[in-house]
Short mmCIF file of C-alpha atoms in Angstrom, two decimals:
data_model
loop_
_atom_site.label_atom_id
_atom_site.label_comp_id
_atom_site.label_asym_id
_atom_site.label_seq_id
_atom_site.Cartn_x
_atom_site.Cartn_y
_atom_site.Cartn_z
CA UNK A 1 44.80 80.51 107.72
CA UNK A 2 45.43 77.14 109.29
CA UNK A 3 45.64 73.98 107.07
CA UNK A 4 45.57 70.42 108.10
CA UNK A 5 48.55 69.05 109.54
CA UNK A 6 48.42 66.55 106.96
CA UNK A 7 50.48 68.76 104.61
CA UNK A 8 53.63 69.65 106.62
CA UNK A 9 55.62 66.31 105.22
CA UNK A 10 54.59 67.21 101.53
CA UNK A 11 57.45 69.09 99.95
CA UNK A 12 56.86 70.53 96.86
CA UNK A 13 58.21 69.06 93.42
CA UNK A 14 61.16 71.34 92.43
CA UNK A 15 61.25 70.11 88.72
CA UNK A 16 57.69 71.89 88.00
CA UNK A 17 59.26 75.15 89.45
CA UNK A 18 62.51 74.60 86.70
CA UNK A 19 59.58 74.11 84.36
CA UNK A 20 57.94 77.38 84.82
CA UNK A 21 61.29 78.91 84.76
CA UNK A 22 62.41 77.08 81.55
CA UNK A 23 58.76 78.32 79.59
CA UNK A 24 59.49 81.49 81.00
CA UNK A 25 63.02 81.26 78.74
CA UNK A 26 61.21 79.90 75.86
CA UNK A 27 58.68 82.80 75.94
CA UNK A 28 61.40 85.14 76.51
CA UNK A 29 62.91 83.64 72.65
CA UNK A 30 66.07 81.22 74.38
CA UNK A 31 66.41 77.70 72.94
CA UNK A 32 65.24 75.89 75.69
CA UNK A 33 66.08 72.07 75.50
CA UNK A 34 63.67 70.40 78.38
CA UNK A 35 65.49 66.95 79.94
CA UNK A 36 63.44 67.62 83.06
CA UNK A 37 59.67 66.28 82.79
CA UNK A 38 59.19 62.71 82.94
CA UNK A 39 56.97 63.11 79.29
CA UNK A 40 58.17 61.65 75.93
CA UNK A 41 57.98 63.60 72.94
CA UNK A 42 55.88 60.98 71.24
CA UNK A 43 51.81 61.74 70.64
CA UNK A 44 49.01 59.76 71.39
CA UNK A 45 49.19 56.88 68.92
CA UNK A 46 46.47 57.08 66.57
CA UNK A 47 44.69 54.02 67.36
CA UNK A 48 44.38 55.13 70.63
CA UNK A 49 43.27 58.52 69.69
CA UNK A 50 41.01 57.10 66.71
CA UNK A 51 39.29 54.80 69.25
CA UNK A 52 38.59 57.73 71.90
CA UNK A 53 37.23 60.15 69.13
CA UNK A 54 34.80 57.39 68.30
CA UNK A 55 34.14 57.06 71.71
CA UNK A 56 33.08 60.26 72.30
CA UNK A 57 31.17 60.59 68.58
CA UNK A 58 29.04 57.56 69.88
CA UNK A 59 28.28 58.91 73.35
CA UNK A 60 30.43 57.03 75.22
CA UNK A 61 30.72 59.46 78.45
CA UNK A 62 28.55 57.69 81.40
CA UNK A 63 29.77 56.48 84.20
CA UNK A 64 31.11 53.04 84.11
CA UNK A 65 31.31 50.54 87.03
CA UNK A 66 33.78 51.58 89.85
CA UNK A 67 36.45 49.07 89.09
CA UNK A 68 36.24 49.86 85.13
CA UNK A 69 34.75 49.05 81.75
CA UNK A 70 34.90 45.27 81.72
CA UNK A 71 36.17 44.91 78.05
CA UNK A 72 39.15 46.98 79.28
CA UNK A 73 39.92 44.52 82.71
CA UNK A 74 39.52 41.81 80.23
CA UNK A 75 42.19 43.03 78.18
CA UNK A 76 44.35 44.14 80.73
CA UNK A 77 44.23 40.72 82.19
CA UNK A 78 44.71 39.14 78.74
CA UNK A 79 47.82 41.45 78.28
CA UNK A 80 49.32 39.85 81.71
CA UNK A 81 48.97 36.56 80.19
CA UNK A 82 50.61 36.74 76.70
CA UNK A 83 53.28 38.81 77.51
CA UNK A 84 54.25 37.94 81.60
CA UNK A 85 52.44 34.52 82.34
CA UNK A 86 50.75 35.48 85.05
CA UNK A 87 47.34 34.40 85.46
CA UNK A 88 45.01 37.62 86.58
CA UNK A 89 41.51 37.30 86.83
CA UNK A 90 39.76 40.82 85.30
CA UNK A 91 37.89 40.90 88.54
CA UNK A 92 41.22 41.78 90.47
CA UNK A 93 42.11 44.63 87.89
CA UNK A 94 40.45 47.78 89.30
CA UNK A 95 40.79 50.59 86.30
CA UNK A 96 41.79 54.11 88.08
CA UNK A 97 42.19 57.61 87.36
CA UNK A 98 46.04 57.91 86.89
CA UNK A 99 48.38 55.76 88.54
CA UNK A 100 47.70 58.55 91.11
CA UNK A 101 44.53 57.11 91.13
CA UNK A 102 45.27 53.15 92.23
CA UNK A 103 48.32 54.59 94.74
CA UNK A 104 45.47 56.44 96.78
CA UNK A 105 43.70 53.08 96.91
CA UNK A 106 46.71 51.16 98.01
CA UNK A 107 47.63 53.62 100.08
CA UNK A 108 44.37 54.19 102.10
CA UNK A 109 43.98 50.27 102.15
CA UNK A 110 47.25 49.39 103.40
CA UNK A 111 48.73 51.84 105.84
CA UNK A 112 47.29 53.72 109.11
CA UNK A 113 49.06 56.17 111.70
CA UNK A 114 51.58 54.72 112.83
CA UNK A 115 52.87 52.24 110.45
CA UNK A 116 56.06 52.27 108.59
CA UNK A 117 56.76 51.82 105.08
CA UNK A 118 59.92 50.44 103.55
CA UNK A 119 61.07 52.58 99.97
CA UNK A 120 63.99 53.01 98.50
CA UNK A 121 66.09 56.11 98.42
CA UNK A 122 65.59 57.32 95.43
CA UNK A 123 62.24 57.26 94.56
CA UNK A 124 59.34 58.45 92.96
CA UNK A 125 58.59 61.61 95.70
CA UNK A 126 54.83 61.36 95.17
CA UNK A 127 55.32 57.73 96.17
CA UNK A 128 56.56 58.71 99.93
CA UNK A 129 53.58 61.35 99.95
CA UNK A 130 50.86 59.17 99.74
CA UNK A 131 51.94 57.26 102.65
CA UNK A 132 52.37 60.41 104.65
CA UNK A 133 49.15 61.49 103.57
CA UNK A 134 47.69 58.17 104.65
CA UNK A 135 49.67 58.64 108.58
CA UNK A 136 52.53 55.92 107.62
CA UNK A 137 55.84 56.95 108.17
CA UNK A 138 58.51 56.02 105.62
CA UNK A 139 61.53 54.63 105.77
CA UNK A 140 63.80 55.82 102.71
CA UNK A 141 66.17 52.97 102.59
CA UNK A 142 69.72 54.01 100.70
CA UNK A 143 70.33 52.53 97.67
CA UNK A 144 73.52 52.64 95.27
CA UNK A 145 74.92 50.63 91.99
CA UNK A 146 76.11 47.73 94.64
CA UNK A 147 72.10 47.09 95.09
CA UNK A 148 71.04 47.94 91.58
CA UNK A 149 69.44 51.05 92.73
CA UNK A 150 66.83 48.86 94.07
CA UNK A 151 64.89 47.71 97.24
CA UNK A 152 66.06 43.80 97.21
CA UNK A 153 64.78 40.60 99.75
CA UNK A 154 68.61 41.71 102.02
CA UNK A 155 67.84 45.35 102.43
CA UNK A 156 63.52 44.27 103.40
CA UNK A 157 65.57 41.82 106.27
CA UNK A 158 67.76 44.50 107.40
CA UNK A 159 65.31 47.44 107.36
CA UNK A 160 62.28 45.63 108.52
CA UNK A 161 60.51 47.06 112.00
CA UNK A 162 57.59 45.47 114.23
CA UNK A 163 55.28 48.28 112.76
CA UNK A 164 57.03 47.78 109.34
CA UNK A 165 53.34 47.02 107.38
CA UNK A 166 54.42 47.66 103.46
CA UNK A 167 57.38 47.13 101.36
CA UNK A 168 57.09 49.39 98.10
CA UNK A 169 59.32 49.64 95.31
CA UNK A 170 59.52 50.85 91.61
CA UNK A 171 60.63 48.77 88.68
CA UNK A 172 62.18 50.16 86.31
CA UNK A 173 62.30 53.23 88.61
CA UNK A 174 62.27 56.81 88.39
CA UNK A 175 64.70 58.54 88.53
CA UNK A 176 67.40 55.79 88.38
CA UNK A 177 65.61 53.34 85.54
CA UNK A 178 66.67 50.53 86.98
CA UNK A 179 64.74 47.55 87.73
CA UNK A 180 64.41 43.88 89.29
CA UNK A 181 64.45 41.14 87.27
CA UNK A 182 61.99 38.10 88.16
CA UNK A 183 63.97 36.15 90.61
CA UNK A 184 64.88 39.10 92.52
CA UNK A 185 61.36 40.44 92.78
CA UNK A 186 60.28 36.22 93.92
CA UNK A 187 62.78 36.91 96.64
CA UNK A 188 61.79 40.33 97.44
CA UNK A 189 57.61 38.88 97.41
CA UNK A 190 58.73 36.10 100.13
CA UNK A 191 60.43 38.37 102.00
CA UNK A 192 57.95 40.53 102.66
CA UNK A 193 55.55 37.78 103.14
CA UNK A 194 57.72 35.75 105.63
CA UNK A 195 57.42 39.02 107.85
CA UNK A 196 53.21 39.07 107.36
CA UNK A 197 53.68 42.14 105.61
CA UNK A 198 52.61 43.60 101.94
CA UNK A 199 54.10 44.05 98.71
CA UNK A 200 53.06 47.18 96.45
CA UNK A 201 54.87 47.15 93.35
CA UNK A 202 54.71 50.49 90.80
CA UNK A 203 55.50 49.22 87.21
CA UNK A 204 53.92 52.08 85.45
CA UNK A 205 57.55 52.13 83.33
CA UNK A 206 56.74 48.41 82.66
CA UNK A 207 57.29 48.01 78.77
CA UNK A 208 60.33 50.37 78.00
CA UNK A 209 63.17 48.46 79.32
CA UNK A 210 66.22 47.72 76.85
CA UNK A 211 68.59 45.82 78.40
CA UNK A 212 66.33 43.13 79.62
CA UNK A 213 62.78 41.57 79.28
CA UNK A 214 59.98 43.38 81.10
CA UNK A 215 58.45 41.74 84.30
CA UNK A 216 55.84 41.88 86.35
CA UNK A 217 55.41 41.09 89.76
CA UNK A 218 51.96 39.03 88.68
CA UNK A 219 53.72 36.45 87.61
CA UNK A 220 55.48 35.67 91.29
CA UNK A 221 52.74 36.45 93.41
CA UNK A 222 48.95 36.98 93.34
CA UNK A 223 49.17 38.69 96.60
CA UNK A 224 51.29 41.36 95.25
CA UNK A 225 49.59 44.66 94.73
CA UNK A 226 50.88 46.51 91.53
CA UNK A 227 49.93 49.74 90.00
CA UNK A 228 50.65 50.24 86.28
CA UNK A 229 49.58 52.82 83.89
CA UNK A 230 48.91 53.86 80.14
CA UNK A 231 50.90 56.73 80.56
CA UNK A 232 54.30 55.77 80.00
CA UNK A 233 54.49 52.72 77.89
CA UNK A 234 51.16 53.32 76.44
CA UNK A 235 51.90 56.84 75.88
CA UNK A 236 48.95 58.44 76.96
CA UNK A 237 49.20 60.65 79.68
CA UNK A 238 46.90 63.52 79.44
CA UNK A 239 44.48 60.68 79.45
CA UNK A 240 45.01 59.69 83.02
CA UNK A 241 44.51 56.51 82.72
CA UNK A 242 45.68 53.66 85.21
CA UNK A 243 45.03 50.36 87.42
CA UNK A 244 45.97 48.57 89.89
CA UNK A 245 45.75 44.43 90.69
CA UNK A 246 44.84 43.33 93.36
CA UNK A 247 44.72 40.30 95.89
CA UNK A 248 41.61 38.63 95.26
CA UNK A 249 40.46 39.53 99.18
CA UNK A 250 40.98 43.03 98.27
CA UNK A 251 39.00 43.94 95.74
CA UNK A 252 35.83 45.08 97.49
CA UNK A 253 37.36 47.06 100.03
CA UNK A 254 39.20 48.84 97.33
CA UNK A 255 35.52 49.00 95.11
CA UNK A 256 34.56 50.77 98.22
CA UNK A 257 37.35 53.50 98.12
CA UNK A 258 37.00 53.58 94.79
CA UNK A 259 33.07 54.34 94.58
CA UNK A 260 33.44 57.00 97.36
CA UNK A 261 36.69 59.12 96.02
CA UNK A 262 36.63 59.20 92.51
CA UNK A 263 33.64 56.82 91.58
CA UNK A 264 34.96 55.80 88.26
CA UNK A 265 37.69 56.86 85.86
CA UNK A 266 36.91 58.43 82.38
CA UNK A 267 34.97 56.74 80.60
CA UNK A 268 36.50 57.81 77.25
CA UNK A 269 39.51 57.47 78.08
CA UNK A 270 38.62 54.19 78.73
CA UNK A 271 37.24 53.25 75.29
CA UNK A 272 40.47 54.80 74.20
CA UNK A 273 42.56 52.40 75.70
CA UNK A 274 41.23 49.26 74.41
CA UNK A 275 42.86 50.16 71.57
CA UNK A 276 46.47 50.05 73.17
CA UNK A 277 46.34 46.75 72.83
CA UNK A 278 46.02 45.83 69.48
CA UNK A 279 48.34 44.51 67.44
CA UNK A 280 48.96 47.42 65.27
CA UNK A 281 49.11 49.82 68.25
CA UNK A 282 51.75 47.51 69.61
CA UNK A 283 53.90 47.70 66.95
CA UNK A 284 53.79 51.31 67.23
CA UNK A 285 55.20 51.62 70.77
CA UNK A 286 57.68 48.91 70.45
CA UNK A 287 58.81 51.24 67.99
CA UNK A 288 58.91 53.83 70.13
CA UNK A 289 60.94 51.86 72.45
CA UNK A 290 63.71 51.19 70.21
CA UNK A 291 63.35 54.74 69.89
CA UNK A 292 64.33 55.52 73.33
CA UNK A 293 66.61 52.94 73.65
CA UNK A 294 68.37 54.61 70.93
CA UNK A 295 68.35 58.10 72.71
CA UNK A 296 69.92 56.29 75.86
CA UNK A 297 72.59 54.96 74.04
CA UNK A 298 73.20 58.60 72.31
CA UNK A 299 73.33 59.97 75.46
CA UNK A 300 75.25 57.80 77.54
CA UNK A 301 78.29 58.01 74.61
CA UNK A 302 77.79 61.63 75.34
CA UNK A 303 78.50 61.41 78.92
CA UNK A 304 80.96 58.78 78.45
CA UNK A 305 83.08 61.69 76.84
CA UNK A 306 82.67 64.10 79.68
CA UNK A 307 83.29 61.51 82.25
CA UNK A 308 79.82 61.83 83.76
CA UNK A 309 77.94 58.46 82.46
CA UNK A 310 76.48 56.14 85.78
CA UNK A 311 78.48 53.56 86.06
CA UNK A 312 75.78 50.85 85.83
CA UNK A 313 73.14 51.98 82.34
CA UNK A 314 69.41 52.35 83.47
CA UNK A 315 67.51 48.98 81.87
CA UNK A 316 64.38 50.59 81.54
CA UNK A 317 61.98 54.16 81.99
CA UNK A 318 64.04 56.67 80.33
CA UNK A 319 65.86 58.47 83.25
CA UNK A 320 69.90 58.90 83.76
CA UNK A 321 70.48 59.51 87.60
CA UNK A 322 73.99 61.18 87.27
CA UNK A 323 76.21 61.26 89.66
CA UNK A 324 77.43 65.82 90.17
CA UNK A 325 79.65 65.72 93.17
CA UNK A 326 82.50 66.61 90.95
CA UNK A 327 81.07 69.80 90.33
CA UNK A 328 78.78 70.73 92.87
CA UNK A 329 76.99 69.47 96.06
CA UNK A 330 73.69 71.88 95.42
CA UNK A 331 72.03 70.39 92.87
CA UNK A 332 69.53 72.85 92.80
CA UNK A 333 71.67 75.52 92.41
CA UNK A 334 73.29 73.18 89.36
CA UNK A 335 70.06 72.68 87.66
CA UNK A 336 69.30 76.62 87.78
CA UNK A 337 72.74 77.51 86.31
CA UNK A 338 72.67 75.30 83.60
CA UNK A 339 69.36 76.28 82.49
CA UNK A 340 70.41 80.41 83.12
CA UNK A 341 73.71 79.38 81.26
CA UNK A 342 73.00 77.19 78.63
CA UNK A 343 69.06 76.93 78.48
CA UNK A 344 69.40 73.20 79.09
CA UNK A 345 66.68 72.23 81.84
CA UNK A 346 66.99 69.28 84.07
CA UNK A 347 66.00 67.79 87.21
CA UNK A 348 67.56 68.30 90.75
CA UNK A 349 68.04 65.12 92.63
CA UNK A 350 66.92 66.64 95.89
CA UNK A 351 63.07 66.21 94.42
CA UNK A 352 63.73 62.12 94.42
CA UNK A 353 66.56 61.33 97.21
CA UNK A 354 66.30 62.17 100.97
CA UNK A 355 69.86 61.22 101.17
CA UNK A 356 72.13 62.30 98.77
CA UNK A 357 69.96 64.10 96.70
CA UNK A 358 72.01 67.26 96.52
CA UNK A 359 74.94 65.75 94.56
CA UNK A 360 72.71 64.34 91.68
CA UNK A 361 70.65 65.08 89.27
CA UNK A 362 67.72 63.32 86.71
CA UNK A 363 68.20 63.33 82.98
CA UNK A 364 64.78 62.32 81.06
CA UNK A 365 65.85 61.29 77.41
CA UNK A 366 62.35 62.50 76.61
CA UNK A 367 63.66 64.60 72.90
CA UNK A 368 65.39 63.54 69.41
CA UNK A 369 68.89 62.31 69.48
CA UNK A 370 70.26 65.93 67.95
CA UNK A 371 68.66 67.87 70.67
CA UNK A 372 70.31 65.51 72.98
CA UNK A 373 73.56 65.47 71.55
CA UNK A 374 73.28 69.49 71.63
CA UNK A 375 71.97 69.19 75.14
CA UNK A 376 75.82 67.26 76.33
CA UNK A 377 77.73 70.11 73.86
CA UNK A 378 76.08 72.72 76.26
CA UNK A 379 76.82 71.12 79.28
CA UNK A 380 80.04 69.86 78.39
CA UNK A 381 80.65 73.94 77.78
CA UNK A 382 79.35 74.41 81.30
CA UNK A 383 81.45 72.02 82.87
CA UNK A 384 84.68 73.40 81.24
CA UNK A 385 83.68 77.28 82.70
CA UNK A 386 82.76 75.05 86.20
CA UNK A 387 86.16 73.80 86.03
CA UNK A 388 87.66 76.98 85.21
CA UNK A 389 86.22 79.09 88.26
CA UNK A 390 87.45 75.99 90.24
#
């Protein structure tokens, strides 16, 4: 059978393949300890949940407009200006299924054959894929601690091409959790726009940062596009729930995607989420911030010991991008031993980095602070046998 052509850049994500070998552990009675998914350990908060029960006990399922309940754009928009400044009318807040959702948007809007797109290396895969899938070609700029792990304004003026058309970055970032803070991303917005191009900004860790304030790219331009999601922060990612602002000018070509792709996103889920915003909700997941915060700490001490911790902390998501070359340039291979080993299960760095990849891998803080602290023991015990056969 012949498939499109479309698919030949789309590598597949090597974590969900750990995954289905880790379960496979777990089922087989080992003491699986999962640092690999990018999924918190925390449940839907109740409000949330309480509010999308009622939703669906008061027949709340039809089809709402393409862009999204209004209430909800309302309160998204209100949420931009009490806790970023930024000034977003609900009108340019188009409610999506997933972040998926509003990257297929931006992506179809954006991009054609032939353009190129400016990303950093690492980065989300997915993120690369939808510009492939849209004909762009991407260019996976390197970045290291001397950049912050980040696309900045100097790297967009020393990558930039005539067909260069987007500039797209992730802050705080997966898999590095590192972000921009608000004059960088200024810089970055008039760098891009000095060169006529656009700015697509992912902040769907937006929220859980610990180091610094959260930003948003809102507040420095309004021709930004930015994609955000209740997954992460909100914690409520079976939901798939998401959004994307938009420059005003944009809106009803995106409507139009919108209507003919996925013509609305749950409504339910919807309802749901206009409870994420209340007060009592919010204290909730700032708690579960500090939480993570907390497990970061935990586990950077940990790593500290064995000599492995990244020399600059992640300020936000809750990723460690560690650095392996010590013990192995196959990251795959390292991932697969230590969870055949020592039933620990995390993420090879060849799923995020088209350079480089090989020698690192992701750690997602995603479990309690004594199954993380039993997580280093184990691979502190794999190291030392590593080390041996050395």
């Amino acid at each position: 059978m012949s498939w499109s052509s479309r698919l030949k850049g789309i590598a597949p994500f090597r974590v969900m393949n750990l995954l289905e070998t880790a379960q496979a552990r777990e089922a087989a009675g080992h003491d699986v300890i999962h640092l690999e998914i990018g999924e918190p350990d925390f449940p839907t908060p109740p409000p949330v949940l309480e509010a999308g029960q009622a939703a669906l006990a008061h027949g709340r399922t039809r089809y709402t407009p393409a862009g999204g309940l209004p209430a909800l754009r309302e309160a998204i928009a209100t949420h931009y200006a009490e806790h970023f400044g930024a000034s977003v009318a609900p009108e340019r807040i188009l409610v999506t299924p997933g972040a998926s959702g509003a990257l297929l948007l931006a992506s179809q809007l954006l991009v054609e054959s032939g353009d190129r797109v400016l990303m950093a290396d690492p980065t989300y895969p997915c993120n690369r894929h939808f510009m492939s899938l849209a004909g762009a070609e991407v260019d996976a700029v390197p970045v290291d601690e001397h950049s912050g792990w980040q696309l900045d304004a100097s790297l967009v003026a020393r990558h930039w091409q005539p067909r260069t058309r987007l500039a797209m970055l992730a802050s705080p970032s997966n898999p590095t959790g590192h972000m921009l803070g608000l004059d960088a991303l200024r810089e970055l917005a008039g760098s891009v726009a000095e060169r006529g191009g656009h700015l697509l900004v992912d902040e769907i860790y937006q929220g859980l940062t610990y180091d610094m304030p959260p930003v948003s790219a809102t507040a420095v331009s309004s021709d930004a596009f930015v994609v955000n999601s209740f997954s992460k922060y909100f914690g409520m990612t079976g939901w798939r729930l998401g959004w994307l602002v938009a420059p005003e000018d944009a809106v009803e070509p995106l409507s139009r995607l919108a209507q003919n792709i996925f013509l609305a996103a749950s409504t339910p889920a919807q309802y749901a989420a206009l409870a994420a915003f209340r007060p009592d909700c919010r204290e909730i997941l700032e708690g579960r911030r500090r939480e993570l915060e907390t497990r970061r700490d935990a586990l950077l001490k940990g790593l500290a010991a064995l000599g492995l911790a990244p020399s600059l902390p992640p300020q936000g998501a809750f990723y460690l991008w560690l650095d392996i070359s010590r013990y192995s340039q196959d990251s795959e291979a390292f991932c697969l031993s230590l969870l055949e080993e020592e039933n620990v299960a995390i993420t090879p760095g060849t799923d995020f980095a088209v350079q480089g990849g090989e020698r690192h891998v992701r750690i997602a803080f995603t479990t309690d602070v004594a199954r993380l602290e039993e997580a280093v023991a184990r691979l502190g015990r794999f190291l030392q046998r590593r080390q041996g056969m050395a």
